[in-house]
PDB file of C-alpha atoms in Angstrom:
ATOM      1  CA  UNK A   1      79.877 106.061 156.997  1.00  0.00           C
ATOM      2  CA  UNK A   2      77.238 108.170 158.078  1.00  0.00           C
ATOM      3  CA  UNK A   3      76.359 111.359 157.290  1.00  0.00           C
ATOM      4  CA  UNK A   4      74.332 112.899 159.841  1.00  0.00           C
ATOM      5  CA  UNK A   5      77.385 114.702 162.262  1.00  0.00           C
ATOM      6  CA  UNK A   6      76.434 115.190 165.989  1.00  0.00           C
ATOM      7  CA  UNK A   7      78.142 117.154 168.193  1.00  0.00           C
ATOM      8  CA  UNK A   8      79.185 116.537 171.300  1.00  0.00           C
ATOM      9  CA  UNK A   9      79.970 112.929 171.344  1.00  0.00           C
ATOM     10  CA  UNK A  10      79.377 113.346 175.387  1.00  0.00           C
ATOM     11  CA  UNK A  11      78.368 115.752 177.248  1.00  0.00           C
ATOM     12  CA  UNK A  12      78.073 116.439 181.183  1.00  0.00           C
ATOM     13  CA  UNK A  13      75.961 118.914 182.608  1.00  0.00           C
ATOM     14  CA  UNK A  14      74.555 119.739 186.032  1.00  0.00           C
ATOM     15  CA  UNK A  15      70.372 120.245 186.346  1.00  0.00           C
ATOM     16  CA  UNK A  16      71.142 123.778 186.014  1.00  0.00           C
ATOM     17  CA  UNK A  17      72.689 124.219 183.078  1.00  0.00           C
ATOM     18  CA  UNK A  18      71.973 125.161 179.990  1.00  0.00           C
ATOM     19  CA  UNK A  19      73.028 123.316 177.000  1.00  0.00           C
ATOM     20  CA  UNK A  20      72.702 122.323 173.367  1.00  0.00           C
ATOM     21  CA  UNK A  21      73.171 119.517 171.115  1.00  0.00           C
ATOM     22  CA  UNK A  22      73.797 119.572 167.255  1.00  0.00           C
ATOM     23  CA  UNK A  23      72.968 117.792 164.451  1.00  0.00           C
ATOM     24  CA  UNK A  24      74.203 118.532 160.852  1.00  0.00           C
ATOM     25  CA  UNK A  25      73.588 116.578 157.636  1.00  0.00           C
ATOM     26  CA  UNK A  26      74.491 117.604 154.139  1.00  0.00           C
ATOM     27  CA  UNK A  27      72.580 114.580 151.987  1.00  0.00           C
ATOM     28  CA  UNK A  28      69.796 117.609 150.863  1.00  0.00           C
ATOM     29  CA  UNK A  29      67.917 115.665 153.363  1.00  0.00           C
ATOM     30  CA  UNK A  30      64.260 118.010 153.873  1.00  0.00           C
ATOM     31  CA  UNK A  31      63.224 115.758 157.638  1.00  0.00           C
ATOM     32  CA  UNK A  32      64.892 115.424 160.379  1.00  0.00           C
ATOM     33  CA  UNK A  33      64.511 114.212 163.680  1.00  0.00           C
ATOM     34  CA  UNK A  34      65.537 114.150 167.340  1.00  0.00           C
ATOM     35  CA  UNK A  35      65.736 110.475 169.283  1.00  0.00           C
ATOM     36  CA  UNK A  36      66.264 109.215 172.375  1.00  0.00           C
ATOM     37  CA  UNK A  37      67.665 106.129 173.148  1.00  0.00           C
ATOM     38  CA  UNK A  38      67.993 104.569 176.869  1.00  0.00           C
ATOM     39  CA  UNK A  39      70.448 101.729 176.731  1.00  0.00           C
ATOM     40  CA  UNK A  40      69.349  98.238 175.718  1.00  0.00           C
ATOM     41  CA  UNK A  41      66.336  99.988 174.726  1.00  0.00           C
ATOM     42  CA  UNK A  42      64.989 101.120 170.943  1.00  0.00           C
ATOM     43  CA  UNK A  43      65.164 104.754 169.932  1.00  0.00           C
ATOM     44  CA  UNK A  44      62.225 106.871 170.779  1.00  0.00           C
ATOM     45  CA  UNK A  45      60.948 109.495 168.730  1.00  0.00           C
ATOM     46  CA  UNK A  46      60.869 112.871 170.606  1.00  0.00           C
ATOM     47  CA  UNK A  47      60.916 115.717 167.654  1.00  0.00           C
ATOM     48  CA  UNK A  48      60.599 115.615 163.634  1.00  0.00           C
ATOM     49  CA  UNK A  49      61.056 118.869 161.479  1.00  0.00           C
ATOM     50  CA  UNK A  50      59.892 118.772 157.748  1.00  0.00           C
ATOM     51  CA  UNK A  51      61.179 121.615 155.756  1.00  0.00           C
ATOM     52  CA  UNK A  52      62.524 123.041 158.460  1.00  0.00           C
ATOM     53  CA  UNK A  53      59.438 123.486 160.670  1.00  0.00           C
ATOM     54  CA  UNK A  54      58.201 121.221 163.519  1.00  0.00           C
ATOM     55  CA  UNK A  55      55.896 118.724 162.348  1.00  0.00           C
ATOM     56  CA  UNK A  56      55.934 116.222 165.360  1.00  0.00           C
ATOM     57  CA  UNK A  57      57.185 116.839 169.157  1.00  0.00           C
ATOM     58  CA  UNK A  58      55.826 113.502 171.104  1.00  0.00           C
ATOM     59  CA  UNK A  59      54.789 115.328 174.361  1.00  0.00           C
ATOM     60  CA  UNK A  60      58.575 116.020 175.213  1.00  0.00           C
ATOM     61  CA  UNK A  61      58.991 118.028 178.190  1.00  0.00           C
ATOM     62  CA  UNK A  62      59.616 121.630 177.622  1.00  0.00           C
ATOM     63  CA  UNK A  63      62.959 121.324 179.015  1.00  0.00           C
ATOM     64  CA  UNK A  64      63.808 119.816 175.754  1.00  0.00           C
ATOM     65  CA  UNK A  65      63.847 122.849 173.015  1.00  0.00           C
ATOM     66  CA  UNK A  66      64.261 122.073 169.381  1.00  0.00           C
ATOM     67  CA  UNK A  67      65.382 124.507 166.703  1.00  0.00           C
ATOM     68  CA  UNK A  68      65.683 124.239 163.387  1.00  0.00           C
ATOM     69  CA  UNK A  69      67.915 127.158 162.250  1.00  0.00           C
ATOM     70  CA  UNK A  70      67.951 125.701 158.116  1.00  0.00           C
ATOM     71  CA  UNK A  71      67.396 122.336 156.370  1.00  0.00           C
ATOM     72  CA  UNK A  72      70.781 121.017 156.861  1.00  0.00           C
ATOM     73  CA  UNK A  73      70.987 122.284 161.123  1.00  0.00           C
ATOM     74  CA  UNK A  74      69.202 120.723 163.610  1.00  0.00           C
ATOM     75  CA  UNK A  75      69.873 121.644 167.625  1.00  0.00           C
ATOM     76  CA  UNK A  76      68.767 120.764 170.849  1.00  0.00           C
ATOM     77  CA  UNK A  77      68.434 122.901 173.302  1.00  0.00           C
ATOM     78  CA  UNK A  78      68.904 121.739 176.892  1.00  0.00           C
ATOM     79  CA  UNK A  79      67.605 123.107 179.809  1.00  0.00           C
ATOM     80  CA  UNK A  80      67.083 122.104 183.472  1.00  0.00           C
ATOM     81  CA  UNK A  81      67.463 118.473 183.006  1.00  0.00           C
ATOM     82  CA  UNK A  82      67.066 116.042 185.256  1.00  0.00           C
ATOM     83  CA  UNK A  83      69.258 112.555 185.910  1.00  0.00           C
ATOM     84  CA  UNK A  84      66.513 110.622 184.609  1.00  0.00           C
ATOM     85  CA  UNK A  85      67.197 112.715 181.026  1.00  0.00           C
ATOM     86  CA  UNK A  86      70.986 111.040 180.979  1.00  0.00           C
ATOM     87  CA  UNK A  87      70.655 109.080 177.322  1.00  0.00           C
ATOM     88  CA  UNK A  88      72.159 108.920 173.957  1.00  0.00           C
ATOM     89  CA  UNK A  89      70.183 111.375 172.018  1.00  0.00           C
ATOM     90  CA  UNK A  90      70.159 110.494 167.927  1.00  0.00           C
ATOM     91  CA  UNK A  91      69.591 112.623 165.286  1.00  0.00           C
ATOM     92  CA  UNK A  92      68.156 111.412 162.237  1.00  0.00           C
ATOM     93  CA  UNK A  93      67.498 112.780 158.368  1.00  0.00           C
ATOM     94  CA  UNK A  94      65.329 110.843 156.079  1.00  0.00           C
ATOM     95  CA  UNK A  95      64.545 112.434 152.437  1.00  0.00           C
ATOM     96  CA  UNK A  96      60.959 113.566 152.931  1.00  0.00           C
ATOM     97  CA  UNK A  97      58.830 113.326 155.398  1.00  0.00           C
ATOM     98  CA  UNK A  98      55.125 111.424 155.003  1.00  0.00           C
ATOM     99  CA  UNK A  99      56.432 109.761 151.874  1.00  0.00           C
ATOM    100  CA  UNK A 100      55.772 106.106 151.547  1.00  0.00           C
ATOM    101  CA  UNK A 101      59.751 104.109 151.794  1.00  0.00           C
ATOM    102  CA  UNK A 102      60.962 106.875 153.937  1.00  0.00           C
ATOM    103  CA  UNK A 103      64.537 106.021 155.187  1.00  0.00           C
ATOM    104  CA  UNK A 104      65.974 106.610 158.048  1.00  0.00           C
ATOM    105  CA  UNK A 105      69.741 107.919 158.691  1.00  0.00           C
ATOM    106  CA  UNK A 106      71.285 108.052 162.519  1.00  0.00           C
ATOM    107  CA  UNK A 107      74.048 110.041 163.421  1.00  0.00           C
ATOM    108  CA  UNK A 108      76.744 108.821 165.794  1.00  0.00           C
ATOM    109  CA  UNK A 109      74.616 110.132 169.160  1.00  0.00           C
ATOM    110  CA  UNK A 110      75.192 112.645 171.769  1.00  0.00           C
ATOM    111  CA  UNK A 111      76.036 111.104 174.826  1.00  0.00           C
ATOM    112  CA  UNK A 112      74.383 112.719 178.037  1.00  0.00           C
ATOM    113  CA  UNK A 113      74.538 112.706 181.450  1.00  0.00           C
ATOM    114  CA  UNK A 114      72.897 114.555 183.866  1.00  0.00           C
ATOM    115  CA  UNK A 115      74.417 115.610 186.962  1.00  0.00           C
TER     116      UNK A 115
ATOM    117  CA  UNK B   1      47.985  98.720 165.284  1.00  0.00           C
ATOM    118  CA  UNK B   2      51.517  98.505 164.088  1.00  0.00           C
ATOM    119  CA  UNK B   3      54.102  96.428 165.862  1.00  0.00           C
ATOM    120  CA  UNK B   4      57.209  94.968 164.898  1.00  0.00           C
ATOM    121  CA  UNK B   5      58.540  92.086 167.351  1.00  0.00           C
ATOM    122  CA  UNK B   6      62.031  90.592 168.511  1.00  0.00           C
ATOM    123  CA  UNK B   7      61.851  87.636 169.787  1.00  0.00           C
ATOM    124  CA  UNK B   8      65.535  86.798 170.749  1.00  0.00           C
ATOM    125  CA  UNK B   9      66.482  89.209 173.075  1.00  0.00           C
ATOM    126  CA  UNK B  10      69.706  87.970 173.144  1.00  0.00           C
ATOM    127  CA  UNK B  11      71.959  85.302 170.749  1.00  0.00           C
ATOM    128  CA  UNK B  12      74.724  84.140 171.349  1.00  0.00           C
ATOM    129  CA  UNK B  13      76.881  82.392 168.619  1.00  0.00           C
ATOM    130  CA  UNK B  14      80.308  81.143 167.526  1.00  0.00           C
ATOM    131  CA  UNK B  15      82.601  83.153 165.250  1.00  0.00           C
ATOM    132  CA  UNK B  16      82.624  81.223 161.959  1.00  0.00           C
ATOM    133  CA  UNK B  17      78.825  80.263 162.846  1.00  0.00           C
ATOM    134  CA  UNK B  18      75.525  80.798 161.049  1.00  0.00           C
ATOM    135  CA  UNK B  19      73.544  83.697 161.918  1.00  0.00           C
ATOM    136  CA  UNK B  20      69.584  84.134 161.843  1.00  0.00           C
ATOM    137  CA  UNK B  21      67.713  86.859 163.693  1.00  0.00           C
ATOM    138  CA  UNK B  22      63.799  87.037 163.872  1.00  0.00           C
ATOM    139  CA  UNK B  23      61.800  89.963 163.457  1.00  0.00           C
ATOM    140  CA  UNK B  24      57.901  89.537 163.133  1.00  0.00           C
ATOM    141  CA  UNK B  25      55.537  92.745 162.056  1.00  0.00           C
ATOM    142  CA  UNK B  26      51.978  93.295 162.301  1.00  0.00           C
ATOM    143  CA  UNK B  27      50.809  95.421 159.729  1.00  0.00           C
ATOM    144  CA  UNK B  28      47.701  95.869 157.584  1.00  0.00           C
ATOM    145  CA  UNK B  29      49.381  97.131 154.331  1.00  0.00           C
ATOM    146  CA  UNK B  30      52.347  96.416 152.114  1.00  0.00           C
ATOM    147  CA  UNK B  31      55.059  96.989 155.128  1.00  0.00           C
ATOM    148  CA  UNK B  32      58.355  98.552 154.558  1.00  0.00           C
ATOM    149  CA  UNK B  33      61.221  97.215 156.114  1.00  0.00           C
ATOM    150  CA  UNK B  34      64.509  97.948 157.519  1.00  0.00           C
ATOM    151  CA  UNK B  35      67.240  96.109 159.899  1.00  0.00           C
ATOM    152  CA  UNK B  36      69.559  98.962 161.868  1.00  0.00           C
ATOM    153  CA  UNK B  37      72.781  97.245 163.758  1.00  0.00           C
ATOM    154  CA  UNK B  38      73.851  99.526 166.847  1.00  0.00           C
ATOM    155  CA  UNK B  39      77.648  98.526 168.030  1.00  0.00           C
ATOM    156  CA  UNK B  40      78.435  99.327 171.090  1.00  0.00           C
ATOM    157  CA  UNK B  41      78.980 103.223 172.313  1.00  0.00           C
ATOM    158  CA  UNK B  42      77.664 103.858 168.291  1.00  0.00           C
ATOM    159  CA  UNK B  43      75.090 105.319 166.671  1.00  0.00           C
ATOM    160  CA  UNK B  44      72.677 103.299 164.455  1.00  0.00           C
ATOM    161  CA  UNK B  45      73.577 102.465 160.864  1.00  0.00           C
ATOM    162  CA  UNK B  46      71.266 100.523 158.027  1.00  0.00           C
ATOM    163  CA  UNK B  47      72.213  97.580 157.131  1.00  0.00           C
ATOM    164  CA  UNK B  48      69.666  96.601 154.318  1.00  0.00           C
ATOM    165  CA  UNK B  49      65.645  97.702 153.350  1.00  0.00           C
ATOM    166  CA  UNK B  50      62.948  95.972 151.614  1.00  0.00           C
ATOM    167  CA  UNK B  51      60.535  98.019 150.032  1.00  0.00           C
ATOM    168  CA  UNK B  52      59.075  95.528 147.051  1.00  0.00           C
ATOM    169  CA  UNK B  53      60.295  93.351 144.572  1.00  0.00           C
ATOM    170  CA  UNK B  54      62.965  90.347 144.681  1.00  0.00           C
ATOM    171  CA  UNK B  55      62.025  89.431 148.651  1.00  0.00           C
ATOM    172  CA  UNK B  56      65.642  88.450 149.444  1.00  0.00           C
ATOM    173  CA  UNK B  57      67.563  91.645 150.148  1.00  0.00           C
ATOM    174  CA  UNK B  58      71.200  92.126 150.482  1.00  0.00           C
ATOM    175  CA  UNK B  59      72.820  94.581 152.696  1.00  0.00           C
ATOM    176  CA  UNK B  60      76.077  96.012 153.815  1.00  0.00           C
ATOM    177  CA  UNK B  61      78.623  93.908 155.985  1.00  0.00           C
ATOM    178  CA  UNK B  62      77.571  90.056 154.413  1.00  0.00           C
ATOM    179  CA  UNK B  63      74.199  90.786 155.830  1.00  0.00           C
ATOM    180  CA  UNK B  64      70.772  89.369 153.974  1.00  0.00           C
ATOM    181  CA  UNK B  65      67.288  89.623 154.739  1.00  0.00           C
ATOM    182  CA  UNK B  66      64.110  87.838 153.274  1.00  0.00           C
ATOM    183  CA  UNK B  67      60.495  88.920 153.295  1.00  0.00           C
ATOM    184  CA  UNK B  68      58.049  86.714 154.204  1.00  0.00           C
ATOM    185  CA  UNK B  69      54.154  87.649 153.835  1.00  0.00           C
ATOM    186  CA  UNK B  70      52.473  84.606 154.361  1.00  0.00           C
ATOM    187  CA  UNK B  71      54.704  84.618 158.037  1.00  0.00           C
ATOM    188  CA  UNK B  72      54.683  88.207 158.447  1.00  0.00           C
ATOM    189  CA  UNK B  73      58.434  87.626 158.795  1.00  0.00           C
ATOM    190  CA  UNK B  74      61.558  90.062 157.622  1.00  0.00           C
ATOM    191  CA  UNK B  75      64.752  87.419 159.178  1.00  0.00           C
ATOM    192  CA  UNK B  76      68.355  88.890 158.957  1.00  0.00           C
ATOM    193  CA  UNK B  77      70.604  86.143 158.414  1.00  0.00           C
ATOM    194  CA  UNK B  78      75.148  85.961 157.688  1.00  0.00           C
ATOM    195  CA  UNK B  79      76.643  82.865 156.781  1.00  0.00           C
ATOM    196  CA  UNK B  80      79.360  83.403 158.923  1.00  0.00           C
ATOM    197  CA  UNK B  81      80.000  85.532 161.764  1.00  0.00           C
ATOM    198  CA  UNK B  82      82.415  87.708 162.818  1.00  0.00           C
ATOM    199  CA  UNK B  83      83.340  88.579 166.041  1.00  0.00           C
ATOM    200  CA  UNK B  84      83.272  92.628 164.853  1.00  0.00           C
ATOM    201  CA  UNK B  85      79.251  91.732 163.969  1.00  0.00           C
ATOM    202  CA  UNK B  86      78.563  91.523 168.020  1.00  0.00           C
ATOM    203  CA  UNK B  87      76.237  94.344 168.553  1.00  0.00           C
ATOM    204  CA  UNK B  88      72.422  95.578 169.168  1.00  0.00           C
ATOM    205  CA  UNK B  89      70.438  94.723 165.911  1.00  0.00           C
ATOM    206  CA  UNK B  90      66.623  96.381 165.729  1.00  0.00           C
ATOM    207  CA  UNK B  91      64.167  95.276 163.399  1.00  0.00           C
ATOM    208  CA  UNK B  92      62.344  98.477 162.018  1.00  0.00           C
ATOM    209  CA  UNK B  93      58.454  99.031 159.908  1.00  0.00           C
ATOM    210  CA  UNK B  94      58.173 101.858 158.233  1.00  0.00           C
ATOM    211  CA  UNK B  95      54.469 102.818 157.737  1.00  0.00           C
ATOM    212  CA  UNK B  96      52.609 105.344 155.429  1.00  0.00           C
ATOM    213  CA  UNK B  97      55.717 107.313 155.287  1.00  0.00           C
ATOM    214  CA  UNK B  98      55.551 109.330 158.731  1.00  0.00           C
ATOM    215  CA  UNK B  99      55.223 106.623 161.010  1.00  0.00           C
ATOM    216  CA  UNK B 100      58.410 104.197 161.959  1.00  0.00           C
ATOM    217  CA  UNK B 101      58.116 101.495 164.474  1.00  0.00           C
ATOM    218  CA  UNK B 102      60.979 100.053 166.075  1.00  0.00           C
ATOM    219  CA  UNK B 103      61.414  96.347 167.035  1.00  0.00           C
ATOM    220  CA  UNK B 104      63.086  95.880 170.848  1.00  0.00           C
ATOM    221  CA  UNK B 105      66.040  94.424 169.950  1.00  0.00           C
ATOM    222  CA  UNK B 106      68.464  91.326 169.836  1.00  0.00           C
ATOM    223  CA  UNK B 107      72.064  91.353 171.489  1.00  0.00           C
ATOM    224  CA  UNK B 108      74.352  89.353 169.740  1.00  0.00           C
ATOM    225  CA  UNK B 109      77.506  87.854 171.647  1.00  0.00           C
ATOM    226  CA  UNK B 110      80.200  86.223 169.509  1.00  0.00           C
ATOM    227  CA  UNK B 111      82.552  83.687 171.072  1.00  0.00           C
ATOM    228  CA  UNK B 112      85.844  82.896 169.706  1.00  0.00           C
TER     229      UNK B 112
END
Protein backbone atom coordinates (compact mmCIF):
# COMPACT_ATOMS: atom_id res chain seq x y z
CA UNK A 1 0.00 0.00 0.00
CA UNK A 2 1.34 3.24 -0.55
CA UNK A 3 1.96 5.86 1.53
CA UNK A 4 2.14 9.00 -0.24
CA UNK A 5 -1.97 10.23 -0.02
CA UNK A 6 -3.13 12.57 -2.90
CA UNK A 7 -6.01 14.39 -2.88
CA UNK A 8 -8.36 14.75 -5.22
CA UNK A 9 -8.45 11.52 -7.00
CA UNK A 10 -10.06 13.78 -10.03
CA UNK A 11 -10.54 16.92 -10.44
CA UNK A 12 -12.39 19.23 -13.13
CA UNK A 13 -11.73 22.70 -13.56
CA UNK A 14 -12.40 25.36 -16.17
CA UNK A 15 -9.10 27.60 -17.56
CA UNK A 16 -10.17 30.03 -15.07
CA UNK A 17 -10.07 28.54 -12.08
CA UNK A 18 -8.06 28.31 -9.46
CA UNK A 19 -7.14 25.14 -7.86
CA UNK A 20 -4.86 22.95 -5.78
CA UNK A 21 -3.66 19.54 -5.48
CA UNK A 22 -2.25 17.73 -2.31
CA UNK A 23 0.16 15.45 -1.47
CA UNK A 24 0.81 14.06 2.09
CA UNK A 25 3.27 11.38 3.22
CA UNK A 26 4.10 10.39 6.75
CA UNK A 27 7.31 7.81 6.04
CA UNK A 28 9.74 10.94 7.62
CA UNK A 29 10.39 11.16 4.01
CA UNK A 30 12.84 14.77 3.67
CA UNK A 31 12.19 14.92 -0.78
CA UNK A 32 9.45 15.11 -2.47
CA UNK A 33 8.30 15.65 -5.78
CA UNK A 34 5.60 16.70 -8.23
CA UNK A 35 5.05 14.44 -11.68
CA UNK A 36 3.25 14.49 -14.54
CA UNK A 37 2.18 11.73 -16.36
CA UNK A 38 0.28 11.87 -19.93
CA UNK A 39 -1.26 8.50 -20.57
CA UNK A 40 0.76 5.69 -22.13
CA UNK A 41 3.53 7.92 -21.43
CA UNK A 42 6.39 7.82 -18.40
CA UNK A 43 6.15 10.29 -15.55
CA UNK A 44 7.87 13.55 -16.02
CA UNK A 45 9.55 15.36 -13.44
CA UNK A 46 8.11 18.92 -13.01
CA UNK A 47 9.10 19.99 -9.17
CA UNK A 48 11.41 18.36 -6.30
CA UNK A 49 11.57 19.93 -2.70
CA UNK A 50 14.46 18.77 -0.33
CA UNK A 51 13.91 19.73 3.20
CA UNK A 52 11.17 21.47 2.41
CA UNK A 53 12.59 24.01 -0.07
CA UNK A 54 12.58 23.85 -3.91
CA UNK A 55 15.53 22.27 -5.20
CA UNK A 56 14.39 21.47 -8.86
CA UNK A 57 11.31 23.04 -10.96
CA UNK A 58 12.03 21.68 -14.76
CA UNK A 59 10.97 24.94 -16.56
CA UNK A 60 7.21 24.33 -15.53
CA UNK A 61 5.03 27.03 -16.52
CA UNK A 62 4.19 29.47 -13.87
CA UNK A 63 0.71 28.44 -13.95
CA UNK A 64 1.88 25.52 -12.03
CA UNK A 65 2.73 26.83 -8.25
CA UNK A 66 4.34 24.52 -5.79
CA UNK A 67 4.34 24.93 -2.03
CA UNK A 68 5.81 23.21 0.43
CA UNK A 69 4.01 24.21 3.68
CA UNK A 70 6.30 21.29 6.01
CA UNK A 71 8.21 18.05 5.27
CA UNK A 72 5.31 15.81 5.32
CA UNK A 73 2.78 18.53 2.87
CA UNK A 74 3.29 19.02 -0.49
CA UNK A 75 0.54 21.16 -2.78
CA UNK A 76 0.00 22.24 -6.09
CA UNK A 77 -1.31 25.13 -6.87
CA UNK A 78 -3.33 25.49 -10.07
CA UNK A 79 -3.93 28.34 -11.96
CA UNK A 80 -5.17 29.26 -15.47
CA UNK A 81 -4.66 25.95 -17.01
CA UNK A 82 -5.05 25.07 -20.20
CA UNK A 83 -6.67 21.61 -21.89
CA UNK A 84 -3.37 20.62 -22.92
CA UNK A 85 -2.48 20.55 -18.81
CA UNK A 86 -5.39 17.63 -18.41
CA UNK A 87 -2.94 14.65 -16.85
CA UNK A 88 -2.49 12.51 -13.88
CA UNK A 89 -0.24 14.50 -11.72
CA UNK A 90 1.99 12.10 -9.13
CA UNK A 91 3.45 12.96 -6.14
CA UNK A 92 6.41 11.29 -5.00
CA UNK A 93 8.69 11.06 -1.53
CA UNK A 94 12.00 9.42 -1.62
CA UNK A 95 14.24 9.52 1.75
CA UNK A 96 16.85 12.10 0.78
CA UNK A 97 17.44 13.79 -1.95
CA UNK A 98 21.10 13.58 -3.98
CA UNK A 99 21.84 10.40 -2.09
CA UNK A 100 23.17 7.56 -4.10
CA UNK A 101 20.00 4.42 -4.04
CA UNK A 102 17.44 7.07 -3.71
CA UNK A 103 13.92 5.44 -3.90
CA UNK A 104 11.16 6.53 -5.25
CA UNK A 105 7.43 6.33 -3.72
CA UNK A 106 4.17 7.40 -6.01
CA UNK A 107 1.04 8.28 -4.64
CA UNK A 108 -2.24 7.17 -6.19
CA UNK A 109 -2.35 10.51 -8.73
CA UNK A 110 -4.57 13.40 -9.11
CA UNK A 111 -6.58 13.07 -11.99
CA UNK A 112 -7.06 16.40 -14.09
CA UNK A 113 -8.91 17.74 -16.63
CA UNK A 114 -9.05 20.92 -17.98
CA UNK A 115 -12.07 22.44 -19.22
CA UNK B 1 24.05 10.42 -21.28
CA UNK B 2 21.70 8.31 -19.28
CA UNK B 3 18.95 6.31 -20.90
CA UNK B 4 17.05 3.46 -19.92
CA UNK B 5 15.16 1.59 -22.92
CA UNK B 6 11.86 -0.56 -23.44
CA UNK B 7 11.85 -2.36 -26.11
CA UNK B 8 8.39 -4.14 -26.05
CA UNK B 9 6.01 -1.59 -26.14
CA UNK B 10 3.45 -3.88 -25.78
CA UNK B 11 3.19 -7.96 -24.68
CA UNK B 12 0.73 -9.78 -24.84
CA UNK B 13 0.57 -13.22 -23.01
CA UNK B 14 -1.57 -16.08 -21.70
CA UNK B 15 -2.70 -16.32 -18.07
CA UNK B 16 -0.74 -19.27 -16.65
CA UNK B 17 2.19 -18.14 -19.16
CA UNK B 18 5.81 -17.11 -18.63
CA UNK B 19 6.57 -13.59 -18.35
CA UNK B 20 9.89 -11.65 -19.41
CA UNK B 21 10.09 -7.91 -19.93
CA UNK B 22 13.29 -6.10 -21.30
CA UNK B 23 14.71 -3.08 -20.04
CA UNK B 24 18.25 -1.98 -21.37
CA UNK B 25 20.27 1.15 -19.58
CA UNK B 26 23.07 3.14 -20.68
CA UNK B 27 25.01 4.28 -17.95
CA UNK B 28 28.65 5.01 -17.14
CA UNK B 29 28.66 4.00 -13.40
CA UNK B 30 27.38 1.30 -11.10
CA UNK B 31 23.47 1.91 -12.14
CA UNK B 32 20.71 1.61 -9.71
CA UNK B 33 17.71 0.01 -10.65
CA UNK B 34 14.10 -0.15 -10.18
CA UNK B 35 10.88 -1.76 -12.07
CA UNK B 36 7.45 0.44 -11.17
CA UNK B 37 4.05 -1.48 -12.46
CA UNK B 38 1.21 1.22 -13.16
CA UNK B 39 -2.44 -0.64 -13.31
CA UNK B 40 -4.78 0.96 -14.91
CA UNK B 41 -6.50 4.42 -13.48
CA UNK B 42 -3.46 3.80 -10.53
CA UNK B 43 -0.70 5.36 -9.37
CA UNK B 44 2.79 3.77 -9.65
CA UNK B 45 3.98 1.24 -7.09
CA UNK B 46 7.69 -0.58 -6.81
CA UNK B 47 7.82 -3.74 -7.45
CA UNK B 48 11.56 -4.67 -6.74
CA UNK B 49 15.28 -2.54 -6.77
CA UNK B 50 18.73 -3.58 -7.34
CA UNK B 51 21.23 -1.59 -5.83
CA UNK B 52 24.38 -4.26 -5.47
CA UNK B 53 24.96 -7.56 -4.38
CA UNK B 54 23.14 -11.04 -5.23
CA UNK B 55 22.08 -9.76 -9.06
CA UNK B 56 18.78 -11.69 -8.97
CA UNK B 57 16.27 -9.58 -7.07
CA UNK B 58 12.94 -10.53 -5.81
CA UNK B 59 10.04 -8.27 -5.56
CA UNK B 60 6.48 -7.96 -4.49
CA UNK B 61 3.58 -9.80 -6.44
CA UNK B 62 5.90 -13.16 -7.75
CA UNK B 63 7.92 -10.61 -9.57
CA UNK B 64 11.99 -11.15 -10.13
CA UNK B 65 14.52 -9.21 -11.76
CA UNK B 66 18.24 -9.98 -12.73
CA UNK B 67 21.12 -7.62 -13.38
CA UNK B 68 23.09 -8.05 -16.14
CA UNK B 69 26.43 -5.86 -16.67
CA UNK B 70 28.09 -7.43 -19.34
CA UNK B 71 24.34 -6.80 -21.35
CA UNK B 72 23.56 -3.70 -19.67
CA UNK B 73 20.30 -5.55 -18.97
CA UNK B 74 17.84 -5.32 -15.66
CA UNK B 75 14.79 -8.13 -17.21
CA UNK B 76 11.60 -8.48 -14.99
CA UNK B 77 10.42 -11.86 -15.34
CA UNK B 78 6.97 -14.15 -13.34
CA UNK B 79 6.67 -17.66 -13.87
CA UNK B 80 3.20 -17.43 -14.26
CA UNK B 81 0.87 -14.78 -15.00
CA UNK B 82 -2.06 -13.55 -13.76
CA UNK B 83 -4.62 -11.87 -15.40
CA UNK B 84 -4.63 -9.05 -12.27
CA UNK B 85 -0.63 -8.51 -13.47
CA UNK B 86 -2.06 -6.72 -16.89
CA UNK B 87 -0.82 -3.26 -16.52
CA UNK B 88 1.90 -0.45 -17.60
CA UNK B 89 5.37 -1.69 -16.29
CA UNK B 90 8.42 1.13 -16.54
CA UNK B 91 11.86 0.26 -16.23
CA UNK B 92 13.57 3.03 -14.03
CA UNK B 93 17.84 4.19 -13.45
CA UNK B 94 18.46 5.90 -10.71
CA UNK B 95 21.69 7.98 -11.06
CA UNK B 96 24.02 9.83 -8.55
CA UNK B 97 21.13 10.12 -6.28
CA UNK B 98 19.20 13.26 -7.82
CA UNK B 99 18.77 12.13 -11.16
CA UNK B 100 15.99 9.26 -12.14
CA UNK B 101 15.42 8.23 -15.65
CA UNK B 102 12.42 6.56 -16.68
CA UNK B 103 12.18 3.76 -19.33
CA UNK B 104 8.91 4.29 -21.90
CA UNK B 105 7.10 1.53 -21.02
CA UNK B 106 5.62 -2.02 -21.83
CA UNK B 107 1.73 -2.78 -21.83
CA UNK B 108 1.00 -6.06 -20.84
CA UNK B 109 -2.39 -7.77 -22.04
CA UNK B 110 -3.32 -11.08 -20.41
CA UNK B 111 -5.68 -13.45 -22.20
CA UNK B 112 -7.65 -15.99 -20.48
Amino acid sequence: DTEVTQTPKHLVMGMTNKKSLKCEQHMGHRAMYWYKQKAKKPPELMFVYSYEKLSINESVPSRFSPECPNSSLLNLHLHALQPEDSALYLCASSQDWGQIGNTIYFGEGSWLTVV
Amino acid sequence: AQSVTQPDIHITVSEGASLELRCNYSYGATPYLFWYVQSPGQGLQLLLKYFSGDTLVQGIKGFEAEFKRSQSSFNLRKPSVHWSDAAEYFCAVGANGNQFYFGTGTSLTVIP
